[in-house]
Amino acid sequence: MKRTWWKEAVVYQIYPRSFMDSDGDGIGDLAGIASKAEYLAELGVTAVWLSPVYASPNADNGYDISDYRAIMAEFGTMDDWKRLLAALHERGIRLVMDLVVNHTSDEHAWFAESRKSREGPYADYYIWRNGRGGSCEELPPNDWVSIFSGPAWKYAAERDQWYLHLFAEKQPDLNWENPRVREEVYALMKFWLDLGVDGFRMDVINMISKDRGLTTFMNGPRVHEFIREMNAETLAGRDLLTVGETPGVDPALAALYVGEDRGELGMVFQFEHMGVDHGKGGKWDPVPWKLTDLKAILGKWQRELDGRGWNSLYLNNHDQPRMVSRFGNDSPEWRVKSAKMLATLLHTQQGTPYVYQGEELGMTNVGFPRLSDYDDVEIKNWAREQTEQRGRTEAELMPAIHYMGRDNARTPMQWSSAPNGGFTTGTPWLGLNPNYPEINAEAALADPDSVFHYYRKLIALRKEYPILAYGGNYREYLADSPTVYAYERSLDGAKLLTLLNFSATGQSLSGMASRLEKPGKLLASNYGDAEGAEPLALRGYEARVYLR
Ligand code: GLC
C-alpha cells in the first residue's frame, strides 16, 4: 500500500471540555491544551484530533455548531487556537479538526432563517417535510427514530412543517441535496485548511445523503458523489489526514469510502466491533461479549481491507466507555496489565491507532450514583424516554449507564493527585472519577512500569519498524480460543507475531507450538521478565510481540 504520514501516525484524541482548564472556570480550554503540548510530545504521538471547538450552545458539547468559523467562547479565542496549532507544529504534531456537517445547531444563523418560512434563500438548507396527519402538526413525516431517542422530527409552527434531526432536537440535519449547502461546507473547510490544519475527522459522514423519499440515511444514494465532490473541491492536492466516522459499514462498503483510487477519504472509523456487546435492544441493552466474536470482527477487517484501503484502530473514544473497563479488567490487580495488553492489540494491527485522552493512563469507567450527576444528552434523552414512557425507575437504568454511558469517557483528565486531579482550580463541569488520586499522569510519568511508558514504547516502535503500520497477510492462530488472541502480519519477508491473553488466568499456547519454536526477537511485552518466560504459555493478561 502507498506509504503516507497518516498511515504511520499515532493520533491522540482530545475532548477539549475535559482535557485541561487554564482559567479556573471548570471547563477545559485551548490554552489548557497548549500547556500540555510537551506531554503529548513526550508520549510520542504525531497527530492530535481535536473534538469540536467551534461556537456552540453545547446541546451535544460542541457537536452542535452555531458558527463554523468561530471558537467557542468557553474554550478561548482564535488567537488561542493559533497558539495551540503552533505549539503542536513546533513539536512535529499535526492537528486534525472535527468536521460536523451532517447537521448544525438549531442556533446556527442558517437554521434561524430556514425555520422562518418556506420561501427565501435558506428555506432548503435543512430537511423539511409536511406531517402525515389531517393537520400538519398531528403526525411526523415518517416514523424515523432519533439516535438520541424519541422521534427524529420536530414540528416548527413558523413554517407549519417538520425538520429532521437524526440526533438531538437541537441538531437539525443539513440538506446536502441543496448545492448551496455543499458550497457552504466546502468554503468553511477551506477556511480551516488555509489556517494550516492537517486534516479532518468527519462526523457521521456516511449519513449526509438521504434519498428524497426518505427511506434511508445510512450510506445513502448520493453519499459517494458528495464525498468525491468535497474531496475535489477541498482536499485534493493537499497532504491531509481524513477519517470518516461511518457507523453501519462492513469492509466492502468501507472500501468504497477509502479505496486508494476512489478519491474519497483516507480511513474510516468502523463500528462493528463496538457492537460486540450490544444486545437485542442495542447499546442500552448490553450483553457479555465474547473474544471469539471480537476476533472474528477485527480479523475480517484486517483481511478484507488489506491492500484495498486503510482502517483506523480504536477501542474507545468520547462516545464509548473506557476500554480497560469494557475489554480489559479494571480491578486493581489487573488494570495496568490489561490496559497494556489492549494497547498492544491496537498498535500491532494494520491501520492507524488512535489514543483517546486518558487511555494512556489506563483511565477507567466511572459509576456516579445518580442520573443528575450525568451531563450527556444521549444518556438524558434515553433515561427520560425509559422513565416517562416505559415506566422504568432511575435505579433500573443505572447499570446500563455505568457500563455504556458516554460520560465514562468524558470525566476530566486526571493530571495529578491535586484537588480535581489538577484539571481545574474551579468546579469541574463534570465530576472526576474518584480514582484520580491513584490513577493520574504525574504518577504515571514517575513510574517506569506505567501504562503511559508502555504506550511510549509502542509508539516509538512504530516509528522504527514499518511492519507495525504496513504489515499485511494477516494470519490468526488459535482462532477458536475464547481467551487467547494470536496473529501474525508480514512485510518484505519479516513477520510480526502478537500474542494476547484476554483473561486473568494462565493460558497454554501449545496449540501453536511449531510457530513458537523460533518466535523471533521480543519487541514488546507487558511483563518485565518475558525474555525468560515459558514460551508456550501466557500469564494473566500477558501480551508479547515478536519480530522475525
Ligand atoms: C458523532 C459524534 C458524537 C455526536 C454525534 C452527533 O457520533 O462522535 O459525539 O454526538 O456524532 O454529532
Coordinates of C-alpha atoms and ligand atoms in Angstrom, one line a residue:
M1 CA 0.0 0.0 0.0
K2 CA 1.1 3.5 -0.7
R3 CA 3.1 4.9 2.3
T4 CA 1.8 8.2 3.8
W5 CA 2.4 10.1 7.1
W6 CA -1.1 9.5 8.3
K7 CA -0.8 5.7 8.0
E8 CA 2.3 5.8 10.1
A9 CA 0.8 8.3 12.6
V10 CA -0.5 7.7 16.1
V11 CA -3.4 10.1 16.7
Y12 CA -4.3 11.4 20.1
Q13 CA -7.9 12.4 20.5
I14 CA -8.7 15.4 22.7
Y15 CA -12.1 16.1 24.1
P16 CA -11.4 19.8 24.9
R17 CA -14.0 20.3 27.6
S18 CA -12.3 17.6 29.7
F19 CA -8.7 17.9 28.9
M20 CA -7.2 20.9 30.8
D21 CA -8.7 24.1 32.2
S22 CA -6.3 27.1 32.2
D23 CA -8.6 29.8 33.7
G24 CA -10.5 28.1 36.5
D25 CA -14.0 28.1 35.1
G26 CA -14.2 24.3 35.3
I27 CA -14.2 23.8 31.6
G28 CA -11.2 22.7 29.6
D29 CA -9.9 25.1 27.0
L30 CA -7.4 25.7 24.2
A31 CA -4.7 27.4 26.4
G32 CA -5.0 24.4 28.7
I33 CA -4.3 22.0 25.8
A34 CA -1.4 24.1 24.6
S35 CA 0.1 23.9 28.1
K36 CA 0.1 20.1 27.7
A37 CA 1.8 20.0 24.2
E38 CA 5.0 18.8 25.8
Y39 CA 3.2 15.9 27.5
L40 CA 1.9 14.9 24.1
A41 CA 5.4 15.2 22.6
E42 CA 6.7 13.0 25.4
L43 CA 4.1 10.3 24.7
G44 CA 5.3 10.5 21.1
V45 CA 2.0 10.9 19.2
T46 CA 2.3 12.5 15.8
A47 CA -1.2 14.0 15.4
V48 CA -4.0 15.3 17.5
W49 CA -7.7 15.1 16.7
L50 CA -9.5 17.9 18.4
S51 CA -13.2 17.2 19.1
P52 CA -15.2 20.3 18.1
V53 CA -14.0 23.7 19.4
Y54 CA -16.4 25.9 17.3
A55 CA -19.1 28.2 18.7
S56 CA -21.9 26.0 20.0
P57 CA -24.7 26.2 22.6
N58 CA -23.5 22.8 23.8
A59 CA -26.6 20.7 23.5
D60 CA -24.2 17.9 22.5
N61 CA -20.9 19.5 23.7
G62 CA -19.8 21.1 20.5
Y63 CA -21.3 18.6 18.1
D64 CA -24.0 21.2 17.6
I65 CA -22.2 24.1 15.8
S66 CA -23.7 27.6 15.6
D67 CA -20.7 29.2 13.8
Y68 CA -18.1 27.1 12.0
R69 CA -15.6 30.0 11.8
A70 CA -15.7 31.0 15.4
I71 CA -14.1 29.4 18.6
M72 CA -16.4 28.5 21.5
A73 CA -16.0 31.4 24.0
E74 CA -15.6 28.9 26.9
F75 CA -12.6 27.4 25.0
G76 CA -10.9 30.7 24.3
T77 CA -10.2 32.8 21.1
M78 CA -9.0 32.3 17.6
D79 CA -5.6 33.5 18.8
D80 CA -5.6 30.7 21.4
W81 CA -6.3 28.3 18.7
K82 CA -3.5 29.6 16.6
R83 CA -1.1 29.4 19.5
L84 CA -2.2 25.8 20.0
L85 CA -1.6 25.0 16.4
A86 CA 1.9 26.5 16.6
A87 CA 2.7 24.7 19.9
L88 CA 1.8 21.3 18.2
H89 CA 3.5 22.0 14.9
E90 CA 6.7 23.1 16.7
R91 CA 6.8 19.6 18.2
G92 CA 6.1 17.8 14.9
I93 CA 2.5 17.1 15.9
R94 CA -0.2 17.6 13.3
L95 CA -3.6 19.0 14.1
V96 CA -6.8 17.4 12.8
M97 CA -10.1 19.2 13.3
D98 CA -13.5 17.7 13.8
L99 CA -15.9 18.4 10.9
V100 CA -19.5 18.2 11.9
V101 CA -21.5 18.8 8.7
N102 CA -24.3 16.3 8.8
H103 CA -26.1 18.8 11.0
T104 CA -25.7 22.2 12.6
S105 CA -27.1 23.7 15.8
D106 CA -30.6 25.0 15.7
E107 CA -29.0 28.2 16.8
H108 CA -26.9 28.5 13.6
A109 CA -27.9 31.5 11.5
W110 CA -28.8 29.3 8.6
F111 CA -31.4 27.4 10.7
A112 CA -32.8 30.6 12.2
E113 CA -33.5 31.8 8.7
S114 CA -34.6 28.4 7.4
R115 CA -37.3 27.9 10.1
K116 CA -38.9 31.3 9.4
S117 CA -40.6 30.5 6.2
R118 CA -40.8 28.1 3.2
E119 CA -39.5 30.8 1.0
G120 CA -36.2 32.6 0.9
P121 CA -32.5 31.6 0.3
Y122 CA -32.2 29.4 3.4
A123 CA -35.6 27.6 3.1
D124 CA -34.0 24.4 1.7
Y125 CA -30.8 24.3 3.8
Y126 CA -32.4 21.7 6.1
I127 CA -34.7 18.7 5.6
W128 CA -38.3 20.0 5.9
R129 CA -41.4 17.9 5.2
N130 CA -45.1 18.1 5.8
G131 CA -46.7 16.0 8.5
R132 CA -48.8 13.0 7.7
G133 CA -51.9 13.7 9.7
G134 CA -55.0 15.7 8.8
S135 CA -53.4 18.8 10.3
C136 CA -49.7 19.1 9.5
E137 CA -48.6 19.0 13.1
E138 CA -50.5 15.8 14.1
L139 CA -48.0 13.2 12.9
P140 CA -44.3 13.5 11.8
P141 CA -43.4 12.8 8.1
N142 CA -42.3 9.3 8.9
D143 CA -41.5 7.1 11.9
W144 CA -37.7 7.5 12.0
V145 CA -36.4 7.5 15.5
S146 CA -33.6 9.8 16.6
I147 CA -30.3 8.2 17.6
F148 CA -30.7 10.0 20.8
S149 CA -34.2 8.6 21.5
G150 CA -37.7 9.8 20.5
P151 CA -38.9 10.9 17.0
A152 CA -36.3 12.2 14.6
W153 CA -38.7 15.0 13.6
K154 CA -39.6 18.3 15.3
Y155 CA -42.6 20.4 14.3
A156 CA -41.9 24.2 13.7
A157 CA -45.1 26.3 13.8
E158 CA -43.5 29.1 11.8
R159 CA -43.4 27.0 8.6
D160 CA -46.1 24.6 9.7
Q161 CA -43.6 21.8 8.8
W162 CA -41.3 19.3 10.5
Y163 CA -37.5 19.3 10.3
L164 CA -35.3 16.2 10.5
H165 CA -32.9 15.7 13.4
L166 CA -31.2 12.3 13.4
F167 CA -29.5 13.3 16.7
A168 CA -30.9 15.8 19.3
E169 CA -33.7 18.3 18.6
K170 CA -31.1 21.0 18.6
Q171 CA -29.1 19.3 15.8
P172 CA -31.2 19.8 12.6
D173 CA -29.8 17.8 9.6
L174 CA -28.4 19.8 6.7
N175 CA -29.9 19.2 3.3
W176 CA -27.0 18.0 1.2
E177 CA -29.2 17.8 -1.9
N178 CA -29.0 21.6 -2.0
P179 CA -25.9 22.6 -3.9
R180 CA -25.6 25.8 -1.9
V181 CA -25.3 23.8 1.3
R182 CA -22.4 21.9 -0.2
E183 CA -20.7 25.1 -1.3
E184 CA -21.0 26.5 2.2
V185 CA -19.4 23.3 3.7
Y186 CA -16.5 23.4 1.2
A187 CA -15.9 27.1 1.9
L188 CA -15.7 26.5 5.7
M189 CA -13.4 23.6 5.1
K190 CA -11.1 25.8 3.0
F191 CA -11.2 28.4 5.8
W192 CA -9.6 26.0 8.2
L193 CA -7.3 24.5 5.6
D194 CA -6.0 27.9 4.9
L195 CA -5.3 28.4 8.6
G196 CA -3.0 25.4 8.4
V197 CA -4.9 22.3 9.7
D198 CA -3.7 18.9 8.7
G199 CA -6.9 17.2 8.2
F200 CA -10.5 16.4 9.3
R201 CA -12.3 13.8 11.3
M202 CA -15.7 13.8 9.7
D203 CA -18.6 13.2 12.0
V204 CA -21.2 10.7 10.8
I205 CA -20.2 11.5 7.2
N206 CA -22.0 8.4 5.8
M207 CA -25.3 9.9 6.9
I208 CA -25.2 13.1 4.7
S209 CA -27.2 11.6 1.8
K210 CA -30.9 11.0 2.4
D211 CA -32.9 9.9 -0.5
R212 CA -35.8 12.2 -1.5
G213 CA -38.3 9.6 -0.4
L214 CA -36.6 9.3 3.0
T215 CA -36.2 5.6 3.0
T216 CA -32.6 5.6 4.2
F217 CA -30.0 7.9 5.8
M218 CA -27.1 5.5 6.1
N219 CA -24.8 5.2 3.1
G220 CA -27.5 6.9 1.1
P221 CA -27.7 7.1 -2.7
R222 CA -25.5 10.2 -3.3
V223 CA -23.0 9.8 -0.5
H224 CA -20.1 8.9 -2.6
E225 CA -20.9 11.6 -5.1
F226 CA -20.9 14.2 -2.3
I227 CA -17.7 13.0 -0.8
R228 CA -15.9 12.9 -4.1
E229 CA -17.1 16.4 -4.8
M230 CA -15.9 17.5 -1.4
N231 CA -12.6 15.9 -2.0
A232 CA -12.1 17.5 -5.4
E233 CA -13.2 21.0 -4.1
T234 CA -11.2 21.0 -0.8
L235 CA -8.9 18.1 -0.1
A236 CA -7.3 17.2 -3.5
G237 CA -3.7 18.2 -3.9
R238 CA -3.1 18.6 -0.1
D239 CA -1.4 16.0 2.1
L240 CA -4.1 15.6 4.7
L241 CA -5.4 13.0 7.2
T242 CA -9.1 12.4 6.6
V243 CA -11.1 9.9 8.7
G244 CA -14.8 9.4 8.2
E245 CA -16.9 8.3 11.1
T246 CA -19.1 5.6 9.4
P247 CA -21.4 3.6 11.6
G248 CA -23.0 0.7 9.8
V249 CA -20.3 -0.1 7.3
D250 CA -18.8 -3.5 6.6
P251 CA -15.4 -3.9 4.9
A252 CA -16.9 -3.9 1.4
L253 CA -18.7 -0.7 2.0
A254 CA -15.7 0.8 3.7
A255 CA -13.6 0.1 0.7
L256 CA -15.9 2.4 -1.3
Y257 CA -15.0 5.3 1.1
V258 CA -11.3 4.6 1.5
G259 CA -10.3 2.7 -1.6
E260 CA -6.9 4.1 -2.6
D261 CA -8.1 5.1 -6.1
R262 CA -11.5 6.3 -5.1
G263 CA -10.7 10.0 -4.4
E264 CA -12.8 10.0 -1.2
L265 CA -11.3 9.5 2.3
G266 CA -8.1 8.3 3.9
M267 CA -9.7 6.0 6.5
V268 CA -12.9 5.2 8.4
F269 CA -14.0 4.7 11.9
Q270 CA -16.0 1.5 11.6
F271 CA -18.3 0.3 14.4
E272 CA -18.7 -3.4 14.0
H273 CA -16.5 -4.2 17.0
M274 CA -18.3 -1.6 19.1
G275 CA -21.5 -3.7 18.7
V276 CA -19.9 -6.8 20.1
D277 CA -21.7 -6.4 23.4
H278 CA -24.9 -4.8 22.2
G279 CA -28.0 -6.9 23.0
K280 CA -31.3 -7.1 21.2
G281 CA -32.2 -3.6 22.4
G282 CA -29.0 -2.1 21.1
K283 CA -26.3 -0.3 23.1
W284 CA -28.5 0.3 26.2
D285 CA -29.2 -3.4 26.4
P286 CA -25.6 -4.7 26.8
V287 CA -24.7 -8.4 27.0
P288 CA -21.4 -10.0 27.8
W289 CA -19.1 -10.0 24.8
K290 CA -17.1 -13.0 23.6
L291 CA -13.5 -12.8 22.5
T292 CA -14.2 -15.2 19.6
D293 CA -16.7 -12.6 18.3
L294 CA -14.3 -9.7 18.7
K295 CA -11.5 -11.7 16.9
A296 CA -13.9 -12.6 14.1
I297 CA -14.8 -8.9 13.5
L298 CA -11.2 -7.5 13.8
G299 CA -9.8 -10.3 11.7
K300 CA -12.3 -9.8 9.0
W301 CA -11.3 -6.1 8.8
Q302 CA -7.6 -7.0 8.8
R303 CA -8.1 -9.4 5.9
E304 CA -10.6 -7.6 3.8
L305 CA -9.2 -4.1 3.8
D306 CA -5.6 -5.2 3.3
G307 CA -4.3 -3.9 0.0
R308 CA -7.6 -2.1 -0.6
G309 CA -7.9 0.8 1.8
W310 CA -6.9 2.0 5.3
N311 CA -8.6 1.5 8.6
S312 CA -8.4 3.2 12.0
L313 CA -7.8 1.3 15.2
Y314 CA -9.6 2.2 18.3
L315 CA -11.4 0.6 21.3
N316 CA -12.7 3.8 22.9
N317 CA -13.3 7.4 22.2
H318 CA -15.6 10.2 23.5
D319 CA -18.7 8.2 22.6
Q320 CA -17.6 4.9 24.1
P321 CA -16.9 3.5 27.6
R322 CA -13.3 3.2 28.7
M323 CA -11.6 0.3 27.0
V324 CA -9.9 -1.1 30.1
S325 CA -13.3 -1.4 31.9
R326 CA -15.1 -2.8 28.8
F327 CA -12.5 -5.1 27.2
G328 CA -9.8 -5.5 29.9
N329 CA -10.1 -5.7 33.6
D330 CA -10.2 -2.6 35.7
S331 CA -9.7 -4.3 39.1
P332 CA -6.6 -3.0 41.0
E333 CA -4.8 -6.3 40.3
W334 CA -5.2 -6.3 36.5
R335 CA -5.8 -2.7 35.4
V336 CA -2.3 -1.9 34.3
K337 CA -1.6 -5.3 32.7
S338 CA -4.8 -5.4 30.8
A339 CA -4.6 -1.8 29.6
K340 CA -1.2 -2.6 28.2
M341 CA -2.5 -5.8 26.6
L342 CA -5.2 -3.8 24.8
A343 CA -2.7 -1.2 23.8
T344 CA -0.6 -4.0 22.2
L345 CA -3.6 -5.1 20.2
L346 CA -4.3 -1.5 18.9
H347 CA -0.7 -0.9 17.9
T348 CA 0.0 -4.2 16.2
Q349 CA -2.8 -4.4 13.7
Q350 CA -2.9 -2.8 10.2
G351 CA -4.3 0.7 10.4
T352 CA -3.7 3.9 12.3
P353 CA -4.0 3.7 16.1
Y354 CA -6.0 6.3 18.0
V355 CA -5.3 7.1 21.7
Y356 CA -8.2 8.7 23.4
Q357 CA -7.2 11.1 26.2
G358 CA -6.5 9.2 29.5
E359 CA -6.3 5.8 27.7
E360 CA -2.5 6.1 28.1
L361 CA -3.1 6.3 31.8
G362 CA -5.5 3.3 31.9
M363 CA -8.3 5.6 33.0
T364 CA -11.5 3.6 33.9
N365 CA -15.3 3.9 33.7
V366 CA -17.0 5.9 36.4
G367 CA -20.1 5.0 38.4
F368 CA -21.8 8.1 39.5
P369 CA -24.7 7.3 41.9
R370 CA -27.4 9.5 40.4
L371 CA -28.7 10.3 37.0
S372 CA -28.3 14.0 37.9
D373 CA -24.6 13.5 38.1
Y374 CA -24.5 12.9 34.4
D375 CA -24.4 15.5 31.6
D376 CA -24.7 13.6 28.3
V377 CA -27.7 14.4 26.1
E378 CA -27.8 10.8 24.9
I379 CA -27.9 9.4 28.4
K380 CA -30.5 12.0 29.5
N381 CA -32.8 11.6 26.5
W382 CA -32.7 7.8 26.8
A383 CA -33.4 8.0 30.6
R384 CA -36.3 10.3 30.0
E385 CA -37.8 8.0 27.5
Q386 CA -37.4 5.0 29.7
T387 CA -38.8 6.6 32.8
E388 CA -41.6 8.5 31.2
Q389 CA -42.7 6.0 28.5
R390 CA -41.6 2.7 29.8
G391 CA -42.2 3.2 33.5
R392 CA -38.7 2.2 34.5
T393 CA -37.1 3.6 37.5
E394 CA -33.8 5.5 37.6
A395 CA -32.2 2.8 39.7
E396 CA -33.0 0.2 36.9
L397 CA -31.2 2.4 34.4
M398 CA -28.0 3.0 36.3
P399 CA -26.2 -0.3 35.4
A400 CA -26.5 0.3 31.7
I401 CA -25.4 3.9 32.1
H402 CA -22.4 2.8 34.2
Y403 CA -21.4 0.3 31.7
M404 CA -22.2 2.1 28.4
G405 CA -22.7 5.8 29.0
R406 CA -20.6 8.3 27.1
D407 CA -19.7 10.3 30.2
N408 CA -17.5 7.4 31.2
A409 CA -15.0 8.8 28.7
R410 CA -15.8 12.4 29.4
T411 CA -14.8 12.8 33.1
P412 CA -11.9 15.3 33.3
M413 CA -8.4 14.2 32.5
Q414 CA -6.5 13.0 35.6
W415 CA -3.3 15.0 35.7
S416 CA -2.2 14.6 39.3
S417 CA -3.4 13.8 42.8
A418 CA -4.2 17.6 43.5
P419 CA -7.8 18.5 44.0
N420 CA -9.9 17.8 40.9
G421 CA -7.0 15.8 39.5
G422 CA -5.2 19.1 38.6
F423 CA -7.7 19.6 35.8
T424 CA -9.1 22.8 37.2
T425 CA -8.8 25.1 40.2
G426 CA -12.6 25.7 39.9
T427 CA -15.6 23.5 39.9
P428 CA -15.4 20.9 37.1
W429 CA -18.3 20.8 34.6
L430 CA -18.5 17.1 35.1
G431 CA -17.3 15.2 38.2
L432 CA -13.9 13.5 38.2
N433 CA -13.5 9.8 38.5
P434 CA -12.8 9.3 42.3
N435 CA -9.8 7.2 41.5
Y436 CA -7.7 10.2 40.3
P437 CA -5.5 10.3 43.5
E438 CA -4.1 6.9 42.3
I439 CA -4.6 7.0 38.5
N440 CA -3.1 10.2 37.1
A441 CA -0.4 11.5 34.7
E442 CA 2.0 12.6 37.3
A443 CA 2.1 9.2 38.9
A444 CA 2.3 7.5 35.5
L445 CA 5.2 9.6 34.4
A446 CA 7.2 8.8 37.6
D447 CA 6.6 5.1 37.3
P448 CA 8.7 3.3 34.5
D449 CA 6.2 0.4 34.6
S450 CA 3.1 2.6 34.0
V451 CA 0.7 2.3 31.1
F452 CA 2.0 5.6 29.9
H453 CA 5.5 4.4 29.4
Y454 CA 4.3 1.3 27.7
Y455 CA 2.4 3.5 25.2
R456 CA 5.6 5.5 24.7
K457 CA 7.4 2.3 23.8
L458 CA 4.8 1.1 21.4
I459 CA 4.7 4.5 19.7
A460 CA 8.4 4.5 19.4
L461 CA 8.4 1.0 17.9
R462 CA 6.0 2.1 15.2
K463 CA 8.5 4.8 14.2
E464 CA 11.3 2.3 14.0
Y465 CA 9.6 -0.7 12.3
P466 CA 7.3 0.0 9.3
I467 CA 5.8 -3.5 9.7
L468 CA 3.7 -2.2 12.6
A469 CA 1.8 0.1 10.3
Y470 CA 2.1 -1.7 7.0
G471 CA 2.3 -5.4 7.7
G472 CA -0.3 -7.4 5.8
N473 CA -1.3 -11.0 5.1
Y474 CA -2.9 -11.2 8.5
R475 CA -3.0 -14.7 9.8
E476 CA -4.5 -16.0 13.0
Y477 CA -3.6 -18.8 15.4
L478 CA -5.9 -20.5 17.9
A479 CA -8.8 -18.8 16.3
D480 CA -11.3 -20.7 18.4
S481 CA -9.7 -19.9 21.7
P482 CA -12.1 -17.9 23.9
T483 CA -9.2 -16.3 25.8
V484 CA -6.1 -16.0 23.5
Y485 CA -5.8 -13.7 20.6
A486 CA -2.7 -14.6 18.5
Y487 CA -2.0 -13.2 15.0
E488 CA 0.8 -12.5 12.6
R489 CA 1.4 -10.0 9.9
S490 CA 4.2 -9.8 7.4
L491 CA 6.1 -7.3 5.3
D492 CA 9.0 -7.9 3.0
G493 CA 9.7 -11.3 4.4
A494 CA 9.6 -10.2 8.1
K495 CA 6.9 -11.4 10.4
L496 CA 5.3 -9.7 13.4
L497 CA 3.7 -12.0 15.9
T498 CA 1.3 -10.7 18.6
L499 CA 0.2 -12.9 21.5
L500 CA -2.5 -11.6 23.8
N501 CA -4.2 -13.2 26.8
F502 CA -7.7 -11.7 27.4
S503 CA -8.1 -13.5 30.7
A504 CA -6.7 -13.3 34.3
T505 CA -5.6 -16.9 34.2
G506 CA -2.6 -18.5 32.6
Q507 CA -3.2 -19.9 29.0
S508 CA -1.4 -22.5 27.1
L509 CA 0.0 -21.8 23.6
S510 CA 0.8 -25.4 22.9
G511 CA -1.7 -25.4 20.0
M512 CA 0.8 -23.1 18.1
A513 CA 4.0 -24.8 19.3
S514 CA 5.7 -25.1 15.9
R515 CA 5.2 -21.4 15.3
L516 CA 6.7 -20.6 18.7
E517 CA 9.9 -22.7 18.2
K518 CA 11.6 -19.7 16.7
P519 CA 9.3 -16.8 17.7
G520 CA 11.9 -14.1 16.9
K521 CA 13.1 -11.1 18.7
L522 CA 10.9 -9.9 21.6
L523 CA 9.8 -6.3 20.6
A524 CA 7.3 -5.6 23.4
S525 CA 5.9 -7.3 26.5
N526 CA 3.8 -6.2 29.4
Y527 CA 5.6 -8.4 31.9
G528 CA 9.1 -7.2 32.7
D529 CA 10.7 -10.7 32.7
A530 CA 9.2 -12.0 29.5
E531 CA 12.5 -12.8 27.9
G532 CA 12.9 -15.8 30.2
A533 CA 9.3 -16.7 30.4
E534 CA 7.8 -20.1 29.5
P535 CA 7.4 -19.7 25.7
L536 CA 4.3 -21.9 25.3
A537 CA 2.1 -20.1 27.9
L538 CA 0.7 -16.7 28.6
R539 CA 0.2 -15.4 32.1
G540 CA -2.8 -13.3 33.1
Y541 CA -3.5 -10.5 30.5
E542 CA 0.0 -11.1 29.2
A543 CA 1.0 -9.5 25.8
R544 CA 4.1 -10.3 23.8
V545 CA 5.1 -9.1 20.4
Y546 CA 7.9 -10.8 18.3
L547 CA 9.6 -9.9 15.1
R548 CA 11.3 -12.5 13.0
Ligands
GLC1 C1 -20.9 11.5 16.3 C2 -20.1 12.1 17.5 C3 -20.9 12.2 18.7 C4 -22.1 13.1 18.4 C5 -22.8 12.7 17.1 C6 -23.7 13.8 16.6 O1 -21.2 10.2 16.6 O2 -18.9 11.3 17.7 O3 -20.2 12.6 19.8 O4 -23.0 13.1 19.5 O5 -22.0 12.3 16.1 O6 -22.9 14.8 16.2

